[in-house]
Coordinates of C-alpha atoms in Angstrom, one line a residue:
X16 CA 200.1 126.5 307.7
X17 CA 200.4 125.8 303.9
X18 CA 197.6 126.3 302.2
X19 CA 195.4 124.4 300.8
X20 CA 194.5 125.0 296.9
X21 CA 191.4 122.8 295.2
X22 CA 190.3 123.5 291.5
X23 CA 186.5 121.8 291.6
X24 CA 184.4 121.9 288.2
X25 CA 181.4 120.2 288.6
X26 CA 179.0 118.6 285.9
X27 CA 175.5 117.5 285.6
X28 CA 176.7 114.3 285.6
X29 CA 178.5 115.7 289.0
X30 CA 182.2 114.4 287.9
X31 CA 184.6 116.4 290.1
X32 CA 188.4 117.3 289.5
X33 CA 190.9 118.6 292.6
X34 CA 194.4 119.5 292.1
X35 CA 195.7 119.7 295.6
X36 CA 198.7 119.8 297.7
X37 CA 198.3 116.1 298.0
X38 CA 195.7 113.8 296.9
X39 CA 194.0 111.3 298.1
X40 CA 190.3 109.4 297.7
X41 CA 187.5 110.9 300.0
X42 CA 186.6 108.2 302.9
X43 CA 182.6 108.4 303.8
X44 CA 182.0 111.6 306.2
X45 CA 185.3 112.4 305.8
X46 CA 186.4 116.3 305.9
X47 CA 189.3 116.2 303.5
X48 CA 189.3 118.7 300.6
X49 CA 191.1 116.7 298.4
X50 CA 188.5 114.9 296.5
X51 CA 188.9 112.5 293.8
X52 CA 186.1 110.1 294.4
X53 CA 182.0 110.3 296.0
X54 CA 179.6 107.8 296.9
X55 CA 177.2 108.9 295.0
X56 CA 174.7 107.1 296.5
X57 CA 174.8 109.7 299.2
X58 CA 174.0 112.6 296.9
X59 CA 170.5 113.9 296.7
X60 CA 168.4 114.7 293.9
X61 CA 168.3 117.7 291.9
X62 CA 164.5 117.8 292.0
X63 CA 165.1 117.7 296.0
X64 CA 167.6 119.9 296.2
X65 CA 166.9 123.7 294.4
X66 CA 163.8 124.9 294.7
X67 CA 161.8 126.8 292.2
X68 CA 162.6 130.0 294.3
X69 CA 166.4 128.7 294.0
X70 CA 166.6 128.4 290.1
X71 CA 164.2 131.9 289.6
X72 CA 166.2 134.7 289.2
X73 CA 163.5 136.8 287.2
X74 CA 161.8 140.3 288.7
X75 CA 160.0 143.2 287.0
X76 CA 162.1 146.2 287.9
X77 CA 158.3 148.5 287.9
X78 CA 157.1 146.3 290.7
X79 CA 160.2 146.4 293.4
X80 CA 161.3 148.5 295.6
X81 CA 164.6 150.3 294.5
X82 CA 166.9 151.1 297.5
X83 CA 170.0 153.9 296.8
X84 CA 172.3 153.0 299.3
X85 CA 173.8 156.5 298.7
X86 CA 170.8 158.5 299.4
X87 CA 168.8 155.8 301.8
X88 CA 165.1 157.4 301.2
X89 CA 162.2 155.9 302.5
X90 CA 160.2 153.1 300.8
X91 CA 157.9 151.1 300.9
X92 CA 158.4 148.6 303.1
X93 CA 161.7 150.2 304.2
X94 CA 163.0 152.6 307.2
X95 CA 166.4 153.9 307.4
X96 CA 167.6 154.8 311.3
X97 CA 171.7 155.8 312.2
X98 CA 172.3 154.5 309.1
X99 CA 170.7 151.2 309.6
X100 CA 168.2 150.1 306.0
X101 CA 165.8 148.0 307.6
X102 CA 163.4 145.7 305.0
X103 CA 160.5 144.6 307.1
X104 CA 158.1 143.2 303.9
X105 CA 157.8 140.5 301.9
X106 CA 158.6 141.6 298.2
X107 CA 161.3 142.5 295.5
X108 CA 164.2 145.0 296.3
X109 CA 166.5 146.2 293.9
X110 CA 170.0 147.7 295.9
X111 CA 172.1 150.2 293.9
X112 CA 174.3 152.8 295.1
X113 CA 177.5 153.1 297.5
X114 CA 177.8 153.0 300.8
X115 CA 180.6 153.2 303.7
X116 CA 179.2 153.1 306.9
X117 CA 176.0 152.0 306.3
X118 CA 174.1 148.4 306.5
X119 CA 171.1 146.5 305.2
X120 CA 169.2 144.9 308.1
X121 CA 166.2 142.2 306.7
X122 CA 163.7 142.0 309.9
X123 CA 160.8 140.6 307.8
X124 CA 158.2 138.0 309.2
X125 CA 159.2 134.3 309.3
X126 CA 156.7 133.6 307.0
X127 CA 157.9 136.3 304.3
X128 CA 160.2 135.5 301.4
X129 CA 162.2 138.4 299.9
X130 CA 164.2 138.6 296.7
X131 CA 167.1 141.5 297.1
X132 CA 169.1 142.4 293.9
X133 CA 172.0 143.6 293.7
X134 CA 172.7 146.1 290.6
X135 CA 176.0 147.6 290.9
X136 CA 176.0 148.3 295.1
X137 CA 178.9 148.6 297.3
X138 CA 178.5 148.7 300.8
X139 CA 181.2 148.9 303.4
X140 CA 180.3 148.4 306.9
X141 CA 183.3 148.2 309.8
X142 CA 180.7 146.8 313.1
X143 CA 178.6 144.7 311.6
X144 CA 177.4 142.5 308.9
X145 CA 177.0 144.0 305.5
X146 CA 173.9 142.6 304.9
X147 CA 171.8 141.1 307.8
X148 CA 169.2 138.6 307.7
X149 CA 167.4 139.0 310.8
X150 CA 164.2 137.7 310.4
X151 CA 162.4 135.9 307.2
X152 CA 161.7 132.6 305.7
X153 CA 164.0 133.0 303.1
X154 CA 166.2 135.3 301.2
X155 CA 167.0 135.1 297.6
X156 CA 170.2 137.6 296.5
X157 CA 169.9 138.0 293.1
X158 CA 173.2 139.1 291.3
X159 CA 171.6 141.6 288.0
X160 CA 173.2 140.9 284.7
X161 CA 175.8 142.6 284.3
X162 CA 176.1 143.8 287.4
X163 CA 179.3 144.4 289.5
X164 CA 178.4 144.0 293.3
X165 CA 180.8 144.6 296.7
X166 CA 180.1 144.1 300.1
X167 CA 182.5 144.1 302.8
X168 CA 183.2 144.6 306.3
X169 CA 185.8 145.7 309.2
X170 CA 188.1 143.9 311.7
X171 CA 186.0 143.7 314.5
X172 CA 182.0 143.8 315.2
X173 CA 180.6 145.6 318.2
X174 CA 176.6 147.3 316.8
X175 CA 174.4 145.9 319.4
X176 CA 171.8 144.2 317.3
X177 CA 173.4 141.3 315.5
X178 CA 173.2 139.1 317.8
X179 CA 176.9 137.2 317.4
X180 CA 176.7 137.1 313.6
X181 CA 179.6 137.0 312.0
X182 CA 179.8 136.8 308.2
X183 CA 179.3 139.9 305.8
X184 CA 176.4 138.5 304.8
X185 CA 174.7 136.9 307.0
X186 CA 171.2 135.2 307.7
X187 CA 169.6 133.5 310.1
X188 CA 167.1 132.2 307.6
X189 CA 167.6 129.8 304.6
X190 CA 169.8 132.0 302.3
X191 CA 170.0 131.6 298.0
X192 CA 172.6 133.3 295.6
X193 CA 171.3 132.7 292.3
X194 CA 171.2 135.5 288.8
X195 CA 174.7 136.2 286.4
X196 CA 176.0 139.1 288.1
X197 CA 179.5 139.6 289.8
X198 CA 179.6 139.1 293.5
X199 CA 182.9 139.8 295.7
X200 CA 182.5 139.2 299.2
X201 CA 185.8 140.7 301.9
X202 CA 185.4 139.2 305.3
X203 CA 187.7 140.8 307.1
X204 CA 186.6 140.3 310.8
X205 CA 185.3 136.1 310.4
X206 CA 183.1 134.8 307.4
X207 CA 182.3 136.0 303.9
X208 CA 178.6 134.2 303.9
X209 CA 177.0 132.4 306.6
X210 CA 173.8 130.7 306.7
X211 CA 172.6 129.4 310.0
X212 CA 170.2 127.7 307.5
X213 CA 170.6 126.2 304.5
X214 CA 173.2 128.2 301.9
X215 CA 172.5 127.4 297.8
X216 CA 174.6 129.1 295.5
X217 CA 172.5 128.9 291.5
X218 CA 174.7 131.3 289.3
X219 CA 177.0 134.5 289.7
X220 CA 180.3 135.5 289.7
X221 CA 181.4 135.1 293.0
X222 CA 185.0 136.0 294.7
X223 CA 185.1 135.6 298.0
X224 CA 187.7 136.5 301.0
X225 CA 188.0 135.7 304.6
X226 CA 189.8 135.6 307.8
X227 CA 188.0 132.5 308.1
X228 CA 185.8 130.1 305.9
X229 CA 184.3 132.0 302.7
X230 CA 180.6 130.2 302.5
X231 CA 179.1 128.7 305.9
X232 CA 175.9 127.1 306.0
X233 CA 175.4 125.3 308.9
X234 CA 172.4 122.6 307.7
X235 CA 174.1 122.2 304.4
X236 CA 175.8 124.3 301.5
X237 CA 174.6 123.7 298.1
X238 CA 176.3 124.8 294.6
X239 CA 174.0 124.6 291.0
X240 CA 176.1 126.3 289.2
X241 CA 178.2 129.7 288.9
X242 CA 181.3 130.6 288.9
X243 CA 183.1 130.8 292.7
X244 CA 186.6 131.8 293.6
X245 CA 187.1 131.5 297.5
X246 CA 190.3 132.3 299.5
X247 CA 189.9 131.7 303.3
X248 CA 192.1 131.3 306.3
X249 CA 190.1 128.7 307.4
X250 CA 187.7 126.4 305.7
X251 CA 186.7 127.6 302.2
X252 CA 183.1 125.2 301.8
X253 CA 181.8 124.6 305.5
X254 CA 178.1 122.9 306.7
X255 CA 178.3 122.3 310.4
X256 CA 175.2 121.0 311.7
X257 CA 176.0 117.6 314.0
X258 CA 172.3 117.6 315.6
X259 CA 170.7 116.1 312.7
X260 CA 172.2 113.0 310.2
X261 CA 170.2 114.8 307.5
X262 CA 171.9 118.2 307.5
X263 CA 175.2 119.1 307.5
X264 CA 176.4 118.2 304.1
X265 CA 177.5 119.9 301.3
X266 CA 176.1 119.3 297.6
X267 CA 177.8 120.2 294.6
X268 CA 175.5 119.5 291.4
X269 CA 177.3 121.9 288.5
X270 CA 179.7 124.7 288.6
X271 CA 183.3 126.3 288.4
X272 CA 185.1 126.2 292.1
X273 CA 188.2 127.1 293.1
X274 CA 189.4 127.6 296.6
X275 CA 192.4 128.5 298.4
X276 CA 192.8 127.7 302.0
X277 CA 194.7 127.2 304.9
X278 CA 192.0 124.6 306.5
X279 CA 189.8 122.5 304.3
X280 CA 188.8 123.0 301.0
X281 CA 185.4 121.5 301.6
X282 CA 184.0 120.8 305.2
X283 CA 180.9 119.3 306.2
X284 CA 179.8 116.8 309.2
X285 CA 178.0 114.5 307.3
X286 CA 179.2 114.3 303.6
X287 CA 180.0 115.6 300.8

């Protein structure tokens, strides 16, 4: 299939520019990638839409928890098991190091919030997610400044406790990207991100691969800012939820997107 290329850079003022294979005006609810117009009386508020969590991407180093991938010690709040990194508290954690063959597994309570930064990790894991959301109410991934960040996974999943996820990061719980750092995401056996939640993407650097859509959020995907190169063989935006009217959108306030696809650029049930 040919793919399909969109260049997207969004505004406050939430103008929005494709160059496409072919182009063509967005109908209500439609899926088409090619975007030249939006009712914008469908498009929520930015009050409504990032939270304060969303837009904070500030943590005192002294306070967290610093995780070396490399070395996987014990920690507060942390237990490392056949080379499994499991976060079961609420709190800040700071990831640095390399890893192949390891994982980061997040089985917090669902009332917890956790902020995980990334300063200049790489983690490589071929059976299963990356990093794993488990458990929490939400998870903010906080790219450091500066920082260079790589996560990616094999061609097939078969670790016993994922419980059919299938992105290389992946959460069950509402999921936030936010801080200047540099982000590249290869999905090699589905997704890149996935969010069975809601996805919001603040700031970063991100490059992301995948077999098939690069950022999945199945109640909605939502983009503040940053800088976001996707290539996917399937979708390259995706929010999939058909139970409720209300979800299943994707919301695009500010920001530099491209995306390279072979299915839709941007995808979501209810609108865009």
């Amino acid at each position: 299939m040919t793919a399909k290329k969109a260049i997207i850079a969004a505004v406050a003022m939430l103008s929005i520019l494709l160059s496409a294979c072919t182009n063509s005006t967005l109908p209500e609810h439609s899926n088409s990638s090619n975007v030249e117009s939006i009712d914008r009386s469908q498009i929520i508020d930015n009050s409504q839409a990032f939270t304060e969590l969303d837009q904070n991407a500030d943590y005192e180093e002294d306070s967290a928890v610093i995780i070396d991938v490399s070395e996987s010690k014990l920690a507060q709040g942390v237990t490392v098991s056949n080379g499994i990194i499991t976060i079961s508290k609420a709190g800040v954690y700071i990831l640095r190091g390399n890893s192949s063959g390891k994982r980061i597994v997040i089985d917090a309570d669902k009332q917890d919030t956790l902020q995980i930064v990334l300063d200049n990790v790489s983690i490589h894991c071929d059976n299963a997610p990356a990093l794993y959301v488990k458990s929490a109410s939400k998870v903010v991934i906080t790219l450091a400044n500066d920082s260079k960040n790589t996560l990616s996974d094999g061609n097939s999943y078969n670790a016993a406790d994922i419980d059919n996820a299938d992105g290389v990061i992946f959460s069950k719980s509402d999921l936030t990207i936010n801080g200047s750092g540099t982000l590249t995401v290869s999905g090699n056996y589905k997704h890149g991100i996935v969010s069975k939640d809601e996805l919001t993407v603040m700031d970063g650097n991100l490059h992301i691969t995948a077999v098939k859509t690069a950022l999945y959020g199945k109640d909605s995907v939502k983009i503040g800012g940053g800088k976001l190169e996707l290539f996917a063989e399937g979708n390259g935006i995706h929010s999939a939820n058909t139970e409720d009217a209300a979800k299943g959108f994707t919301y695009i306030s500010d920001g530099i997107i491209s995306v390279e696809s072979s299915g839709d650029g941007i995808q979501a049930e209810s609108f865009i």
